[in-house]
GROMACS .gro file of C-alpha atoms in nm:
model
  264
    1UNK     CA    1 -12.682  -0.416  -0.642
    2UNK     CA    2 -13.051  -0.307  -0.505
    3UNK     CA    3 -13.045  -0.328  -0.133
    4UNK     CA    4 -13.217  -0.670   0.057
    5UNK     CA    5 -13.603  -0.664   0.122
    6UNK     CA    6 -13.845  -0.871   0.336
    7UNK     CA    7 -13.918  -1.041   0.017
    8UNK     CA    8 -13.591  -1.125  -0.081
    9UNK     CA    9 -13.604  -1.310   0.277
   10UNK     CA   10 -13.923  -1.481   0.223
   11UNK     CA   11 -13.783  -1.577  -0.141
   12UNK     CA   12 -13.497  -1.729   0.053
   13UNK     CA   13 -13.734  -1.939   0.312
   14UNK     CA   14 -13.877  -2.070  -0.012
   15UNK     CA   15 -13.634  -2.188  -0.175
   16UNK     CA   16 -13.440  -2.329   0.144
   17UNK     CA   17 -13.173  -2.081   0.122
   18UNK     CA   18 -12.966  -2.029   0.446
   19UNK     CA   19 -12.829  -1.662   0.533
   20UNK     CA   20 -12.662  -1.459   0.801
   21UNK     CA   21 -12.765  -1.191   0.968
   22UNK     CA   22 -12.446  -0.966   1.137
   23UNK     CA   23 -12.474  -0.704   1.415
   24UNK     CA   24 -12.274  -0.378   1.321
   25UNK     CA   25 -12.275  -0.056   1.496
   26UNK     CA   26 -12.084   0.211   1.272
   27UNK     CA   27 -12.018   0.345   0.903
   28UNK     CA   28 -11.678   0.180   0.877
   29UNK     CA   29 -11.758  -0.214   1.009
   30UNK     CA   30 -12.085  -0.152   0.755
   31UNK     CA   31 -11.877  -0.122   0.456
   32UNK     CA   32 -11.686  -0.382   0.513
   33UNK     CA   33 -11.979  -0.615   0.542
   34UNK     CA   34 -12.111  -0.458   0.264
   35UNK     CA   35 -11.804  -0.594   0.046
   36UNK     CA   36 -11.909  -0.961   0.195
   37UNK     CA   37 -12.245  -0.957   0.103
   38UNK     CA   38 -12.432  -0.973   0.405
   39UNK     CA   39 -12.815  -0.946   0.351
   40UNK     CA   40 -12.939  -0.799   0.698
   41UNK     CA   41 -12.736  -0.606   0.946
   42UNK     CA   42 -12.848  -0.540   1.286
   43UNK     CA   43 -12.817  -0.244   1.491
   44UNK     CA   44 -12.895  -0.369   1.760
   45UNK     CA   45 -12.930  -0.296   2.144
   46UNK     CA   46 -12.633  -0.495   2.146
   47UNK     CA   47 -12.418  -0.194   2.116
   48UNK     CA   48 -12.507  -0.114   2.490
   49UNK     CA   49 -12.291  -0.349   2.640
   50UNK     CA   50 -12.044  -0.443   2.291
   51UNK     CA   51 -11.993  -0.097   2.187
   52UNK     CA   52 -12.076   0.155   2.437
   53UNK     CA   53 -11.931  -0.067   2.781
   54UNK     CA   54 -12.278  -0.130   2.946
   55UNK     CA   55 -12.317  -0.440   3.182
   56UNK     CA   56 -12.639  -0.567   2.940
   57UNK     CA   57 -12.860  -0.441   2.673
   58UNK     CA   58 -13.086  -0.229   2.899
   59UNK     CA   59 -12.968   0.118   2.942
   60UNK     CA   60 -12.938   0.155   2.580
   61UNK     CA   61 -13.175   0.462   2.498
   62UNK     CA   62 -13.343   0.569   2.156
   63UNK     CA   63 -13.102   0.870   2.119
   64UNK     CA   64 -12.800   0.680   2.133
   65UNK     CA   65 -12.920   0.404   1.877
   66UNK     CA   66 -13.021   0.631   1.611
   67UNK     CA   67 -12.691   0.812   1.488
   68UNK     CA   68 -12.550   0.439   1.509
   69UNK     CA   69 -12.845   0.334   1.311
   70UNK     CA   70 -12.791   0.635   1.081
   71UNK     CA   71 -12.398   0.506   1.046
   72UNK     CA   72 -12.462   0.165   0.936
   73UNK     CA   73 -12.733   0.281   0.672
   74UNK     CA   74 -12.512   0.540   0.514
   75UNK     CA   75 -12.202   0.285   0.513
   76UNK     CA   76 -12.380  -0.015   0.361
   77UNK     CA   77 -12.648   0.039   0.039
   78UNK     CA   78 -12.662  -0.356  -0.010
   79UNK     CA   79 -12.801  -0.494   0.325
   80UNK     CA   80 -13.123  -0.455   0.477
   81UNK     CA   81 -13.094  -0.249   0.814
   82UNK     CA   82 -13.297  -0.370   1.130
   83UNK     CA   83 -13.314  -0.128   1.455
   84UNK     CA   84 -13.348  -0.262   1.771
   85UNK     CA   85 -13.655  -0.083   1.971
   86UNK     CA   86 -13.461  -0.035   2.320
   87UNK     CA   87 -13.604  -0.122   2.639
   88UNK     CA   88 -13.861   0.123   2.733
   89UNK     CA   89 -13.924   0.273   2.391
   90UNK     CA   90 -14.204   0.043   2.324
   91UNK     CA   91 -14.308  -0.174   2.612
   92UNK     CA   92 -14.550   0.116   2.763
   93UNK     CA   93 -14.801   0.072   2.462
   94UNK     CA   94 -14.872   0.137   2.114
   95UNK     CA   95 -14.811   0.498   2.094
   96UNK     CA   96 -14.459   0.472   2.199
   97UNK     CA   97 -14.341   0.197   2.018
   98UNK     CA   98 -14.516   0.429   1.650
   99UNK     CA   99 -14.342   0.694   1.811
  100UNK     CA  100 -14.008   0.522   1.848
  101UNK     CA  101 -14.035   0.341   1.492
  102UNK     CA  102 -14.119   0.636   1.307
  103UNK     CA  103 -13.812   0.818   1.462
  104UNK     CA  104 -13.566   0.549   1.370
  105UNK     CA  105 -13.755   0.528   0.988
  106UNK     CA  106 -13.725   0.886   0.925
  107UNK     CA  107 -13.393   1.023   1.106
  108UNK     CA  108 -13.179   0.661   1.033
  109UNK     CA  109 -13.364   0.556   0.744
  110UNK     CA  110 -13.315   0.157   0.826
  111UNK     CA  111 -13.590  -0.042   0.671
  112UNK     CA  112 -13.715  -0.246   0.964
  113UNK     CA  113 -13.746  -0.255   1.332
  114UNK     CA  114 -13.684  -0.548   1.568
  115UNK     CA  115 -13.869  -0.588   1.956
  116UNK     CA  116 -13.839  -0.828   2.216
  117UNK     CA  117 -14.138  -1.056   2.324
  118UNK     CA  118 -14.441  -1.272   2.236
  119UNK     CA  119 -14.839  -1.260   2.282
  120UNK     CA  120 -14.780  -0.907   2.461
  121UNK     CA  121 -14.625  -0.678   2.220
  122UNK     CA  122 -14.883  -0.818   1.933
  123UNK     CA  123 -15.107  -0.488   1.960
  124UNK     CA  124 -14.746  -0.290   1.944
  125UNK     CA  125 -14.631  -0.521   1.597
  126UNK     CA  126 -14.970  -0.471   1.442
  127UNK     CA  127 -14.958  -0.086   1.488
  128UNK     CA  128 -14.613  -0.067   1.344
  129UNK     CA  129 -14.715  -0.292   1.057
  130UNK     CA  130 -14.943  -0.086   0.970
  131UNK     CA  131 -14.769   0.265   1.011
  132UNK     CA  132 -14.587   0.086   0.684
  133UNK     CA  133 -14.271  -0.056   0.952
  134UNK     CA  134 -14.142  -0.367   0.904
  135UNK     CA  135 -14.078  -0.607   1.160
  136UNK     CA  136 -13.855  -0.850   1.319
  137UNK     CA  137 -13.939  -1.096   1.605
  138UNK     CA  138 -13.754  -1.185   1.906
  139UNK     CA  139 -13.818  -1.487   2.138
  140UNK     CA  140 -13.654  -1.714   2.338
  141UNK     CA  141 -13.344  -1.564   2.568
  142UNK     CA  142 -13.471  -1.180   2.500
  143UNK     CA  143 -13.200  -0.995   2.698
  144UNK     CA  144 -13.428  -0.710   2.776
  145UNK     CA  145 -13.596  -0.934   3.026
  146UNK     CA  146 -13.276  -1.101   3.171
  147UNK     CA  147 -13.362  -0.988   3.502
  148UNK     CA  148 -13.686  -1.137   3.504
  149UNK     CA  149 -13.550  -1.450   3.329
  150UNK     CA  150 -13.297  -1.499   3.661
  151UNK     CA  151 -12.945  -1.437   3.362
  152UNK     CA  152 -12.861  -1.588   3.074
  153UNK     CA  153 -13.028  -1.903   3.083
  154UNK     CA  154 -13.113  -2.154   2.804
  155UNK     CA  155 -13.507  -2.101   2.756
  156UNK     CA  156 -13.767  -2.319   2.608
  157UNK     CA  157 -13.693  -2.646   2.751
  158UNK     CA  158 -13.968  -2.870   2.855
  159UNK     CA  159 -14.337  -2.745   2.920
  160UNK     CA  160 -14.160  -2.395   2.813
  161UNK     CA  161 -14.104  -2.494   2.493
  162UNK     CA  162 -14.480  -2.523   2.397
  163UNK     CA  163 -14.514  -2.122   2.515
  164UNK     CA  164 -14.251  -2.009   2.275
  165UNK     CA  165 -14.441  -2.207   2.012
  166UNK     CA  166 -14.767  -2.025   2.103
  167UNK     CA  167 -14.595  -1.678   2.137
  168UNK     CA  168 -14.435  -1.761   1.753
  169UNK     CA  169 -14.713  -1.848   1.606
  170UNK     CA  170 -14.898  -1.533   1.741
  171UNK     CA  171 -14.593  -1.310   1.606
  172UNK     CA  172 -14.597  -1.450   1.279
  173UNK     CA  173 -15.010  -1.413   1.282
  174UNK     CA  174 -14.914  -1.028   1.361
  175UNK     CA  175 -14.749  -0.988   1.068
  176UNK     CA  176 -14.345  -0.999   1.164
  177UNK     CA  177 -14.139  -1.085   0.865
  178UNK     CA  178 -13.885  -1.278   1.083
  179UNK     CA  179 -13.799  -1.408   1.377
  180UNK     CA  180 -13.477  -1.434   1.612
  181UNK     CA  181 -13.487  -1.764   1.847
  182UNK     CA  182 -13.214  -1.673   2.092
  183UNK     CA  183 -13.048  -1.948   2.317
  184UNK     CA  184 -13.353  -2.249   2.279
  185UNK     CA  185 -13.297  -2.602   2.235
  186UNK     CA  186 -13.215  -2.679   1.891
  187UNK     CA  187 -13.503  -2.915   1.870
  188UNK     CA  188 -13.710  -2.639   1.960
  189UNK     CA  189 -13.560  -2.388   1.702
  190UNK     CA  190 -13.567  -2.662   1.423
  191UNK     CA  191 -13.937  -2.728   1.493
  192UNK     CA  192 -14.042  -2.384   1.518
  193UNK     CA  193 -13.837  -2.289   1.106
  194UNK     CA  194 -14.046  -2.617   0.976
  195UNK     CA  195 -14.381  -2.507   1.087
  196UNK     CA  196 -14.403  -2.151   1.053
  197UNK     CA  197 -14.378  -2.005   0.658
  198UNK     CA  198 -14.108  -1.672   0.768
  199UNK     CA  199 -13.777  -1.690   0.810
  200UNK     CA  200 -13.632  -1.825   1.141
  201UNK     CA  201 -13.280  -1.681   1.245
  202UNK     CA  202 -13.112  -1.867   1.529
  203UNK     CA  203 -12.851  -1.733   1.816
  204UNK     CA  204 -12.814  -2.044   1.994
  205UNK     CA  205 -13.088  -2.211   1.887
  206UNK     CA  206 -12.884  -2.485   1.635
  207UNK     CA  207 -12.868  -2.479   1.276
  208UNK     CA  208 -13.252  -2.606   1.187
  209UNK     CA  209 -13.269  -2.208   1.171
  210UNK     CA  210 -13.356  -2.066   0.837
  211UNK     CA  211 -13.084  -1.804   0.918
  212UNK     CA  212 -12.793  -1.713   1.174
  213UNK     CA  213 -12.717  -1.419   1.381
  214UNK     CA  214 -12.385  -1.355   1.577
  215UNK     CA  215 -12.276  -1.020   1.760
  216UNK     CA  216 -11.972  -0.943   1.531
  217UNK     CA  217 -11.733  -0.894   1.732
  218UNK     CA  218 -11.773  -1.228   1.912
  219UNK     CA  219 -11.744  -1.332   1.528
  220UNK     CA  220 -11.420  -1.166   1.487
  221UNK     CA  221 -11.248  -1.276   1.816
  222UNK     CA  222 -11.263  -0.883   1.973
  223UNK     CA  223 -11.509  -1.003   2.284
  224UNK     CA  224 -11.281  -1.141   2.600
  225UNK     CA  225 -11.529  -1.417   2.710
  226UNK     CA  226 -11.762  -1.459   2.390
  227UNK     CA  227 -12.116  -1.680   2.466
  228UNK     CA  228 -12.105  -2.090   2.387
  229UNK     CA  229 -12.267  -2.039   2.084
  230UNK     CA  230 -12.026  -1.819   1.914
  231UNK     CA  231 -11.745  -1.944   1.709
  232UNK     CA  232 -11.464  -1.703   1.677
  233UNK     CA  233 -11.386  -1.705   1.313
  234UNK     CA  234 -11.069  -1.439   1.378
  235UNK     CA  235 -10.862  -1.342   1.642
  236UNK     CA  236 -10.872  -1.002   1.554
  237UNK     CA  237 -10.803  -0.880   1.903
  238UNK     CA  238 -10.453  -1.030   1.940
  239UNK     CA  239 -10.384  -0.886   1.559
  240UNK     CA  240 -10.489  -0.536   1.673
  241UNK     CA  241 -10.288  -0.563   2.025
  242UNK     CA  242  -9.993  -0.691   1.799
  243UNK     CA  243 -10.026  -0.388   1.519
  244UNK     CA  244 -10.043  -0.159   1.847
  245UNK     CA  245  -9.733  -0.310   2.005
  246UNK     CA  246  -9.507  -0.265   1.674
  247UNK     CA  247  -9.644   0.082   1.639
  248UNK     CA  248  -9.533   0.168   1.990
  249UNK     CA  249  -9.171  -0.061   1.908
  250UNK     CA  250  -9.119   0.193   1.584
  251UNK     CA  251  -9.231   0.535   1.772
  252UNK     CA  252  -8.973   0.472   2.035
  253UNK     CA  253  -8.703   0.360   1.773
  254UNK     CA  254  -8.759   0.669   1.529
  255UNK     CA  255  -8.811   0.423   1.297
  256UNK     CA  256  -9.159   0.624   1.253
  257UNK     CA  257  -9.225   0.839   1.039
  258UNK     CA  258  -9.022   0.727   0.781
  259UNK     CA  259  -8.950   0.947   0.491
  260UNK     CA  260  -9.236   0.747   0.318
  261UNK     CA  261  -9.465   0.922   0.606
  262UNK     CA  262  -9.310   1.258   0.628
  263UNK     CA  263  -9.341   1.582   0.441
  264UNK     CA  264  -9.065   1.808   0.276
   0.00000   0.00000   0.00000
């Protein structure tokens, strides 16, 4: 099975065809997904505060994302890989945003790159466009800025609303082959996926979206306190702490190794 493209997305706008999109971080969770079918995986800067134990998304760097990047690619040959640009690596102006999508292109090999923000970051989109990088959009609660946004607030409401509009419009105008509307009204995210002609993938932003994103281990039930709009389709954490528990039970009993796990 040839890996997912930007115009196996499109194809799916088209033709009204829903998909998820999965954040993964390493060889092993890639392979799994892999065996599910998942179309787009994101690396994203996600791993900064779900892998890695930072308060948020912003101390991420480029050198840490890259040999996770380089993971998920070599663990899944089905799904198309998107790279978060971290904060910093792109905001300063076109140079370093080429600079910083060329290095996850060549030493990860993902296919695409996804940055945060609207009518500002258009000359950085159009330069990485045409460098030959595809990318994704990201509007609405961008986590990057959630210390300029006052937290994790619900954006887009009201008069605010009509600026996300404008700012989507001018991404899709730059040439982004999708876009993520993160924690909007889901008015909002349903008007945005029937007026604009690429693929709209909601976090929060109700199921008008073209497509879905969730962080997966809020999806698996690993996260403590997962976000509202996460449904927790496993409780995978008590399962682990359980498997954990009986393997300390049997180490203490001698009941492990067994002979089936020892050597002669």
């Amino acid at each position: 099975m040839a890996r997912t493209t930007i115009a196996d997305l499109a194809a799916k706008k088209r033709a009204g065809e829903k998909w998820v999109m999965l954040t993964c971080y390493d060889h092993v969770t890639a392979s799994v997904f892999e065996d599910t079918g998942v179309p787009v995986l994101l690396v994203g800067d996600s791993a900064a505060n779900n892998f890695l134990g930072e308060e948020n998304t912003i101390p991420v760097t480029t050198d840490e994302l890259i040999p996770l990047a380089r993971a998920v690619v070599r663990g899944n040959t089905t799904a198309l890989v998107v790279a978060d640009l971290p904060f910093g690596s792109y905001e300063t102006g076109v140079s370093d945003a080429l600079a910083t999508g060329i290095r996850f292109f060549k030493e990860a090999k993902v296919q695409a790159v996804k940055l945060e923000g609207g009518k500002k970051v258009v000359p950085q989109i159009e330069a990485l466009i045409a460098a030959g990088i595809p990318v994704m959009g990201h509007l609405g609660l961008t986590p990057q800025s959630v210390h300029a946004l006052g937290g994790f607030k619900v954006q887009g409401r009201g008069d605010d609303g009509q600026r996300i509009k404008e700012d989507a419009r001018a991404l899709q105008k730059a040439g982004v082959f999708a876009l993520v509307l993160e924690l909007v009204p889901a008015s909002l995210g349903r008007e945005i996926a029937e007026e604009l002609s690429i693929p709209i993938i909601g976090i929060g932003a109700g199921n008008g979206c073209d497509a879905q994103v969730l962080v997966w281990t809020d999806l698996m039930g690993l996260t403590p306190k997962p976000p509202k709009f996460a449904r927790k389709y496993l409780d995978l954490r008590s399962i682990m702490i359980s498997a954990v528990e009986s393997f300390t039970a049997d180490v203490k009993s001698g009941e492990f190794p067994s002979p089936n796990e020892t050597f002669e």
